[in-house]
Amino acid sequence: MKNFLILYFIAFTGVAQKPSQIDSLKKKLATTSDIQRKTKIVQDICEAYSRNQPDSAKKYLEIAQDFSKKSLDKKLEGRSYHLAANFFRAQNEFEKSLQASQKTIDLYEAIDYKRGLGRVYNSIGLTYKKMGDSQKVAAFTRKALMFSLKAIDMAKVVEDTNGLISGYNNAGIAYRDLKEFRKAEDAYKMGLKNAEKYKVDRDAGVLHANLGQIYIDFEKEYDKAIVELEKSLVIH
């Protein structure tokens, strides 16, 4: 059932845009002179490339960081550092990822951007999750859990549905890795409750699958697992 781990990462990254969408963004970039607008477009291009074209993502990340500094907009600059954190994590450059996340936090705290802070906490949780996996260090997994719980708390404050659902999913996975299976199940169910309430179908599919994994691997309740996996299959 290890293949379900990929669902963890799906929950925190956007759906890769089609080449036609990237081309459309590039056309907009060519006809835009406003630096803030240009920054947003370049960031969107970087994010679109980030799933499977790291060289292109890195190129546009560097442009985004340059533009965002020139824009004098802390929110845009914070997003560029957040994109950098995600990029470095994908390359397993964990220290660089954490450093970029800290810069994002500093910028967002300066403007009291709580929604952004919640998203950064989720991102840091992801980084510590990967560090725990790669280095087999439970302390990193506990840090992943800590930041996931911080993300949940912040998402509740600002009523960020996507951040809340992602936080519960992350917390569930951290609990699972720490072998606290009942807490993992509860976290997935809380994520599902919110996903179904706000009709976030894609995340519901991820959570049903991760809940199914708990029932298979740890509780041996195969009939319950089949129900959850079939729900996930229908959604996906």
PDB file of C-alpha atoms in Angstrom:
ATOM      1  CA  MET A   1       0.000   0.000   0.000  1.00  0.00           C
ATOM      2  CA  LYS A   2       3.000   2.336  -0.109  1.00  0.00           C
ATOM      3  CA  ASN A   3       1.749   3.782  -3.377  1.00  0.00           C
ATOM      4  CA  PHE A   4      -0.810   5.735  -1.363  1.00  0.00           C
ATOM      5  CA  LEU A   5       1.991   7.992  -0.133  1.00  0.00           C
ATOM      6  CA  ILE A   6       1.796   9.859  -3.438  1.00  0.00           C
ATOM      7  CA  LEU A   7      -1.627  11.097  -2.358  1.00  0.00           C
ATOM      8  CA  TYR A   8       0.045  13.068   0.405  1.00  0.00           C
ATOM      9  CA  PHE A   9       1.873  15.186  -2.111  1.00  0.00           C
ATOM     10  CA  ILE A  10      -1.142  15.545  -4.390  1.00  0.00           C
ATOM     11  CA  ALA A  11      -3.001  17.190  -1.532  1.00  0.00           C
ATOM     12  CA  PHE A  12      -0.510  20.041  -1.406  1.00  0.00           C
ATOM     13  CA  THR A  13       0.199  20.867  -5.003  1.00  0.00           C
ATOM     14  CA  GLY A  14      -2.013  22.257  -7.683  1.00  0.00           C
ATOM     15  CA  VAL A  15      -3.087  20.292 -10.708  1.00  0.00           C
ATOM     16  CA  ALA A  16      -0.461  20.692 -13.412  1.00  0.00           C
ATOM     17  CA  GLN A  17      -1.632  23.104 -16.061  1.00  0.00           C
ATOM     18  CA  LYS A  18      -1.830  22.006 -19.681  1.00  0.00           C
ATOM     19  CA  PRO A  19       0.757  23.372 -22.133  1.00  0.00           C
ATOM     20  CA  SER A  20      -1.946  25.530 -23.737  1.00  0.00           C
ATOM     21  CA  GLN A  21      -2.563  27.205 -20.385  1.00  0.00           C
ATOM     22  CA  ILE A  22       1.143  27.844 -19.924  1.00  0.00           C
ATOM     23  CA  ASP A  23       1.290  29.314 -23.424  1.00  0.00           C
ATOM     24  CA  SER A  24      -1.630  31.562 -22.537  1.00  0.00           C
ATOM     25  CA  LEU A  25       0.185  32.784 -19.440  1.00  0.00           C
ATOM     26  CA  LYS A  26       3.300  33.510 -21.461  1.00  0.00           C
ATOM     27  CA  LYS A  27       1.273  35.553 -23.930  1.00  0.00           C
ATOM     28  CA  LYS A  28      -0.201  37.586 -21.088  1.00  0.00           C
ATOM     29  CA  LEU A  29       3.289  38.127 -19.712  1.00  0.00           C
ATOM     30  CA  ALA A  30       4.499  39.476 -23.057  1.00  0.00           C
ATOM     31  CA  THR A  31       1.738  42.086 -23.171  1.00  0.00           C
ATOM     32  CA  THR A  32       1.822  43.191 -19.517  1.00  0.00           C
ATOM     33  CA  SER A  33       3.896  46.088 -18.231  1.00  0.00           C
ATOM     34  CA  ASP A  34       2.653  46.348 -14.632  1.00  0.00           C
ATOM     35  CA  ILE A  35       5.319  44.792 -12.392  1.00  0.00           C
ATOM     36  CA  GLN A  36       2.872  43.323  -9.898  1.00  0.00           C
ATOM     37  CA  ARG A  37       0.809  41.724 -12.645  1.00  0.00           C
ATOM     38  CA  LYS A  38       3.967  40.439 -14.330  1.00  0.00           C
ATOM     39  CA  THR A  39       5.100  38.934 -11.032  1.00  0.00           C
ATOM     40  CA  LYS A  40       1.833  37.071 -10.527  1.00  0.00           C
ATOM     41  CA  ILE A  41       1.935  35.670 -14.064  1.00  0.00           C
ATOM     42  CA  VAL A  42       5.540  34.497 -13.728  1.00  0.00           C
ATOM     43  CA  GLN A  43       4.693  32.853 -10.395  1.00  0.00           C
ATOM     44  CA  ASP A  44       1.774  31.037 -12.037  1.00  0.00           C
ATOM     45  CA  ILE A  45       4.067  29.830 -14.823  1.00  0.00           C
ATOM     46  CA  CYS A  46       6.603  28.607 -12.272  1.00  0.00           C
ATOM     47  CA  GLU A  47       3.902  26.733 -10.369  1.00  0.00           C
ATOM     48  CA  ALA A  48       2.589  25.196 -13.588  1.00  0.00           C
ATOM     49  CA  TYR A  49       6.037  23.855 -14.467  1.00  0.00           C
ATOM     50  CA  SER A  50       6.824  22.667 -10.945  1.00  0.00           C
ATOM     51  CA  ARG A  51       5.182  19.244 -11.208  1.00  0.00           C
ATOM     52  CA  ASN A  52       7.312  17.710 -13.917  1.00  0.00           C
ATOM     53  CA  GLN A  53       9.610  20.274 -15.547  1.00  0.00           C
ATOM     54  CA  PRO A  54      12.038  21.367 -12.807  1.00  0.00           C
ATOM     55  CA  ASP A  55      14.477  23.137 -15.148  1.00  0.00           C
ATOM     56  CA  SER A  56      11.720  25.386 -16.486  1.00  0.00           C
ATOM     57  CA  ALA A  57      10.318  25.848 -12.989  1.00  0.00           C
ATOM     58  CA  LYS A  58      13.716  26.983 -11.713  1.00  0.00           C
ATOM     59  CA  LYS A  59      14.091  29.467 -14.570  1.00  0.00           C
ATOM     60  CA  TYR A  60      10.754  31.122 -13.845  1.00  0.00           C
ATOM     61  CA  LEU A  61      11.316  30.932 -10.095  1.00  0.00           C
ATOM     62  CA  GLU A  62      14.418  33.092 -10.476  1.00  0.00           C
ATOM     63  CA  ILE A  63      12.458  35.575 -12.598  1.00  0.00           C
ATOM     64  CA  ALA A  64       9.615  35.590 -10.054  1.00  0.00           C
ATOM     65  CA  GLN A  65      11.994  36.352  -7.199  1.00  0.00           C
ATOM     66  CA  ASP A  66      13.543  39.224  -9.140  1.00  0.00           C
ATOM     67  CA  PHE A  67      10.171  40.678 -10.141  1.00  0.00           C
ATOM     68  CA  SER A  68       8.633  40.310  -6.694  1.00  0.00           C
ATOM     69  CA  LYS A  69      11.468  42.264  -5.052  1.00  0.00           C
ATOM     70  CA  LYS A  70      11.054  45.039  -7.604  1.00  0.00           C
ATOM     71  CA  SER A  71       7.299  45.087  -6.991  1.00  0.00           C
ATOM     72  CA  LEU A  72       7.818  46.123  -3.324  1.00  0.00           C
ATOM     73  CA  ASP A  73       4.843  43.890  -2.492  1.00  0.00           C
ATOM     74  CA  LYS A  74       5.538  41.679   0.549  1.00  0.00           C
ATOM     75  CA  LYS A  75       2.730  39.266  -0.283  1.00  0.00           C
ATOM     76  CA  LEU A  76       4.122  38.679  -3.775  1.00  0.00           C
ATOM     77  CA  GLU A  77       7.653  38.362  -2.446  1.00  0.00           C
ATOM     78  CA  GLY A  78       6.429  35.893   0.148  1.00  0.00           C
ATOM     79  CA  ARG A  79       4.769  33.797  -2.515  1.00  0.00           C
ATOM     80  CA  SER A  80       8.021  33.681  -4.488  1.00  0.00           C
ATOM     81  CA  TYR A  81       9.852  32.354  -1.440  1.00  0.00           C
ATOM     82  CA  HIS A  82       7.020  29.882  -0.850  1.00  0.00           C
ATOM     83  CA  LEU A  83       7.415  28.620  -4.410  1.00  0.00           C
ATOM     84  CA  ALA A  84      11.154  28.346  -3.768  1.00  0.00           C
ATOM     85  CA  ALA A  85      10.501  26.295  -0.635  1.00  0.00           C
ATOM     86  CA  ASN A  86       8.310  23.897  -2.591  1.00  0.00           C
ATOM     87  CA  PHE A  87      10.878  23.680  -5.385  1.00  0.00           C
ATOM     88  CA  PHE A  88      13.787  22.903  -3.054  1.00  0.00           C
ATOM     89  CA  ARG A  89      11.718  20.314  -1.180  1.00  0.00           C
ATOM     90  CA  ALA A  90      10.961  18.536  -4.461  1.00  0.00           C
ATOM     91  CA  GLN A  91      14.722  18.442  -5.118  1.00  0.00           C
ATOM     92  CA  ASN A  92      15.354  17.060  -1.602  1.00  0.00           C
ATOM     93  CA  GLU A  93      17.250  20.217  -0.661  1.00  0.00           C
ATOM     94  CA  PHE A  94      15.573  20.403   2.709  1.00  0.00           C
ATOM     95  CA  GLU A  95      17.660  23.080   4.420  1.00  0.00           C
ATOM     96  CA  LYS A  96      17.149  25.457   1.496  1.00  0.00           C
ATOM     97  CA  SER A  97      13.446  24.686   1.597  1.00  0.00           C
ATOM     98  CA  LEU A  98      13.197  25.501   5.297  1.00  0.00           C
ATOM     99  CA  GLN A  99      15.202  28.694   4.848  1.00  0.00           C
ATOM    100  CA  ALA A 100      12.885  29.840   2.073  1.00  0.00           C
ATOM    101  CA  SER A 101       9.853  29.014   4.221  1.00  0.00           C
ATOM    102  CA  GLN A 102      11.250  31.096   7.074  1.00  0.00           C
ATOM    103  CA  LYS A 103      11.671  34.063   4.737  1.00  0.00           C
ATOM    104  CA  THR A 104       8.057  33.602   3.670  1.00  0.00           C
ATOM    105  CA  ILE A 105       6.956  33.605   7.304  1.00  0.00           C
ATOM    106  CA  ASP A 106       8.912  36.801   8.005  1.00  0.00           C
ATOM    107  CA  LEU A 107       7.268  38.574   5.069  1.00  0.00           C
ATOM    108  CA  TYR A 108       3.760  37.348   5.836  1.00  0.00           C
ATOM    109  CA  GLU A 109       4.041  38.180   9.535  1.00  0.00           C
ATOM    110  CA  ALA A 110       5.084  41.721   8.594  1.00  0.00           C
ATOM    111  CA  ILE A 111       1.740  42.223   6.844  1.00  0.00           C
ATOM    112  CA  ASP A 112      -0.312  39.937   9.133  1.00  0.00           C
ATOM    113  CA  TYR A 113      -1.227  37.642   6.230  1.00  0.00           C
ATOM    114  CA  LYS A 114      -2.668  34.766   8.259  1.00  0.00           C
ATOM    115  CA  ARG A 115      -4.031  32.735   5.350  1.00  0.00           C
ATOM    116  CA  GLY A 116      -0.580  32.671   3.786  1.00  0.00           C
ATOM    117  CA  LEU A 117       1.010  31.712   7.090  1.00  0.00           C
ATOM    118  CA  GLY A 118      -1.285  28.706   7.377  1.00  0.00           C
ATOM    119  CA  ARG A 119      -0.248  27.552   3.924  1.00  0.00           C
ATOM    120  CA  VAL A 120       3.430  27.958   4.828  1.00  0.00           C
ATOM    121  CA  TYR A 121       2.980  25.868   7.984  1.00  0.00           C
ATOM    122  CA  ASN A 122       1.525  23.096   5.830  1.00  0.00           C
ATOM    123  CA  SER A 123       4.497  23.399   3.485  1.00  0.00           C
ATOM    124  CA  ILE A 124       7.000  23.172   6.339  1.00  0.00           C
ATOM    125  CA  GLY A 125       5.148  20.113   7.579  1.00  0.00           C
ATOM    126  CA  LEU A 126       5.652  18.523   4.190  1.00  0.00           C
ATOM    127  CA  THR A 127       9.361  19.249   4.309  1.00  0.00           C
ATOM    128  CA  TYR A 128       9.787  17.674   7.724  1.00  0.00           C
ATOM    129  CA  LYS A 129       7.705  14.711   6.563  1.00  0.00           C
ATOM    130  CA  LYS A 130      10.128  14.096   3.699  1.00  0.00           C
ATOM    131  CA  MET A 131      13.094  14.566   6.012  1.00  0.00           C
ATOM    132  CA  GLY A 132      11.636  12.009   8.394  1.00  0.00           C
ATOM    133  CA  ASP A 133      11.142   9.549   5.546  1.00  0.00           C
ATOM    134  CA  SER A 134      14.593   9.994   4.049  1.00  0.00           C
ATOM    135  CA  GLN A 135      16.556  10.025   7.307  1.00  0.00           C
ATOM    136  CA  LYS A 136      14.336   7.675   9.355  1.00  0.00           C
ATOM    137  CA  VAL A 137      14.195  10.200  12.190  1.00  0.00           C
ATOM    138  CA  ALA A 138      10.950  10.266  14.177  1.00  0.00           C
ATOM    139  CA  ALA A 139      11.735  13.742  15.537  1.00  0.00           C
ATOM    140  CA  PHE A 140      11.291  15.170  12.045  1.00  0.00           C
ATOM    141  CA  THR A 141       7.934  13.423  11.714  1.00  0.00           C
ATOM    142  CA  ARG A 142       6.848  14.943  15.020  1.00  0.00           C
ATOM    143  CA  LYS A 143       7.831  18.365  13.684  1.00  0.00           C
ATOM    144  CA  ALA A 144       5.745  17.616  10.595  1.00  0.00           C
ATOM    145  CA  LEU A 145       2.803  16.899  12.878  1.00  0.00           C
ATOM    146  CA  MET A 146       3.402  20.066  14.895  1.00  0.00           C
ATOM    147  CA  PHE A 147       3.325  22.285  11.795  1.00  0.00           C
ATOM    148  CA  SER A 148       0.284  20.466  10.424  1.00  0.00           C
ATOM    149  CA  LEU A 149      -1.582  21.204  13.648  1.00  0.00           C
ATOM    150  CA  LYS A 150      -0.458  24.852  13.486  1.00  0.00           C
ATOM    151  CA  ALA A 151      -1.777  24.990   9.916  1.00  0.00           C
ATOM    152  CA  ILE A 152      -5.137  23.613  11.082  1.00  0.00           C
ATOM    153  CA  ASP A 153      -5.391  26.219  13.838  1.00  0.00           C
ATOM    154  CA  MET A 154      -4.562  29.073  11.451  1.00  0.00           C
ATOM    155  CA  ALA A 155      -6.944  27.783   8.776  1.00  0.00           C
ATOM    156  CA  LYS A 156      -9.756  27.792  11.325  1.00  0.00           C
ATOM    157  CA  VAL A 157      -9.029  31.412  12.228  1.00  0.00           C
ATOM    158  CA  VAL A 158      -9.208  32.648   8.633  1.00  0.00           C
ATOM    159  CA  GLU A 159     -11.769  30.077   7.431  1.00  0.00           C
ATOM    160  CA  ASP A 160      -9.402  28.679   4.797  1.00  0.00           C
ATOM    161  CA  THR A 161     -11.195  25.522   3.649  1.00  0.00           C
ATOM    162  CA  ASN A 162      -8.400  24.140   1.476  1.00  0.00           C
ATOM    163  CA  GLY A 163      -5.766  24.843   4.096  1.00  0.00           C
ATOM    164  CA  LEU A 164      -7.898  23.158   6.746  1.00  0.00           C
ATOM    165  CA  ILE A 165      -8.459  20.024   4.680  1.00  0.00           C
ATOM    166  CA  SER A 166      -4.779  19.787   3.768  1.00  0.00           C
ATOM    167  CA  GLY A 167      -3.812  20.259   7.389  1.00  0.00           C
ATOM    168  CA  TYR A 168      -6.018  17.389   8.533  1.00  0.00           C
ATOM    169  CA  ASN A 169      -4.667  15.160   5.773  1.00  0.00           C
ATOM    170  CA  ASN A 170      -1.076  16.003   6.732  1.00  0.00           C
ATOM    171  CA  ALA A 171      -1.765  15.457  10.392  1.00  0.00           C
ATOM    172  CA  GLY A 172      -3.328  12.083   9.591  1.00  0.00           C
ATOM    173  CA  ILE A 173      -0.273  10.985   7.690  1.00  0.00           C
ATOM    174  CA  ALA A 174       2.087  12.167  10.427  1.00  0.00           C
ATOM    175  CA  TYR A 175       0.037  10.293  13.038  1.00  0.00           C
ATOM    176  CA  ARG A 176       0.102   7.229  10.789  1.00  0.00           C
ATOM    177  CA  ASP A 177       3.891   7.392  10.447  1.00  0.00           C
ATOM    178  CA  LEU A 178       4.158   7.720  14.225  1.00  0.00           C
ATOM    179  CA  LYS A 179       1.910   4.645  14.540  1.00  0.00           C
ATOM    180  CA  GLU A 180      -0.830   6.600  16.288  1.00  0.00           C
ATOM    181  CA  PHE A 181      -3.439   5.020  14.049  1.00  0.00           C
ATOM    182  CA  ARG A 182      -6.613   6.027  15.869  1.00  0.00           C
ATOM    183  CA  LYS A 183      -5.553   9.671  15.768  1.00  0.00           C
ATOM    184  CA  ALA A 184      -4.714   9.252  12.080  1.00  0.00           C
ATOM    185  CA  GLU A 185      -8.181   7.890  11.399  1.00  0.00           C
ATOM    186  CA  ASP A 186      -9.785  10.759  13.321  1.00  0.00           C
ATOM    187  CA  ALA A 187      -7.750  13.345  11.396  1.00  0.00           C
ATOM    188  CA  TYR A 188      -8.708  11.856   8.011  1.00  0.00           C
ATOM    189  CA  LYS A 189     -12.364  11.825   9.056  1.00  0.00           C
ATOM    190  CA  MET A 190     -12.202  15.480  10.084  1.00  0.00           C
ATOM    191  CA  GLY A 191     -10.654  16.298   6.731  1.00  0.00           C
ATOM    192  CA  LEU A 192     -13.423  14.383   4.990  1.00  0.00           C
ATOM    193  CA  LYS A 193     -16.087  16.142   7.016  1.00  0.00           C
ATOM    194  CA  ASN A 194     -14.818  19.493   5.757  1.00  0.00           C
ATOM    195  CA  ALA A 195     -14.176  18.300   2.202  1.00  0.00           C
ATOM    196  CA  GLU A 196     -17.720  16.978   1.913  1.00  0.00           C
ATOM    197  CA  LYS A 197     -19.233  20.023   3.625  1.00  0.00           C
ATOM    198  CA  TYR A 198     -17.569  22.406   1.184  1.00  0.00           C
ATOM    199  CA  LYS A 199     -17.745  20.008  -1.793  1.00  0.00           C
ATOM    200  CA  VAL A 200     -13.979  19.772  -2.327  1.00  0.00           C
ATOM    201  CA  ASP A 201     -14.245  16.497  -4.224  1.00  0.00           C
ATOM    202  CA  ARG A 202     -10.626  16.030  -5.223  1.00  0.00           C
ATOM    203  CA  ASP A 203      -9.356  16.278  -1.652  1.00  0.00           C
ATOM    204  CA  ALA A 204     -12.169  13.986  -0.520  1.00  0.00           C
ATOM    205  CA  GLY A 205     -10.817  11.378  -2.919  1.00  0.00           C
ATOM    206  CA  VAL A 206      -7.361  11.653  -1.372  1.00  0.00           C
ATOM    207  CA  LEU A 207      -8.733  11.358   2.157  1.00  0.00           C
ATOM    208  CA  HIS A 208     -10.924   8.345   1.358  1.00  0.00           C
ATOM    209  CA  ALA A 209      -7.865   6.586  -0.073  1.00  0.00           C
ATOM    210  CA  ASN A 210      -5.679   7.420   2.917  1.00  0.00           C
ATOM    211  CA  LEU A 211      -8.417   6.278   5.289  1.00  0.00           C
ATOM    212  CA  GLY A 212      -8.669   3.051   3.326  1.00  0.00           C
ATOM    213  CA  GLN A 213      -4.951   2.534   3.822  1.00  0.00           C
ATOM    214  CA  ILE A 214      -5.391   2.751   7.594  1.00  0.00           C
ATOM    215  CA  TYR A 215      -8.113   0.105   7.479  1.00  0.00           C
ATOM    216  CA  ILE A 216      -5.954  -2.217   5.345  1.00  0.00           C
ATOM    217  CA  ASP A 217      -2.506  -1.887   6.827  1.00  0.00           C
ATOM    218  CA  PHE A 218      -3.215  -1.347  10.494  1.00  0.00           C
ATOM    219  CA  GLU A 219      -6.761  -2.304  11.402  1.00  0.00           C
ATOM    220  CA  LYS A 220      -7.224  -5.203   8.962  1.00  0.00           C
ATOM    221  CA  GLU A 221     -10.824  -4.116   8.377  1.00  0.00           C
ATOM    222  CA  TYR A 222     -10.884  -4.966   4.702  1.00  0.00           C
ATOM    223  CA  ASP A 223     -14.604  -4.475   4.089  1.00  0.00           C
ATOM    224  CA  LYS A 224     -14.360  -0.917   5.434  1.00  0.00           C
ATOM    225  CA  ALA A 225     -11.252  -0.350   3.339  1.00  0.00           C
ATOM    226  CA  ILE A 226     -13.033  -1.422   0.152  1.00  0.00           C
ATOM    227  CA  VAL A 227     -15.831   1.062   0.826  1.00  0.00           C
ATOM    228  CA  GLU A 228     -13.346   3.929   1.238  1.00  0.00           C
ATOM    229  CA  LEU A 229     -11.267   2.939  -1.784  1.00  0.00           C
ATOM    230  CA  GLU A 230     -14.328   2.632  -3.998  1.00  0.00           C
ATOM    231  CA  LYS A 231     -15.404   6.118  -2.949  1.00  0.00           C
ATOM    232  CA  SER A 232     -11.954   7.409  -3.826  1.00  0.00           C
ATOM    233  CA  LEU A 233     -12.029   5.626  -7.175  1.00  0.00           C
ATOM    234  CA  VAL A 234     -15.354   7.177  -8.124  1.00  0.00           C
ATOM    235  CA  ILE A 235     -14.116  10.677  -7.285  1.00  0.00           C
ATOM    236  CA  HIS A 236     -10.807  10.316  -9.104  1.00  0.00           C
TER     237      HIS A 236
END
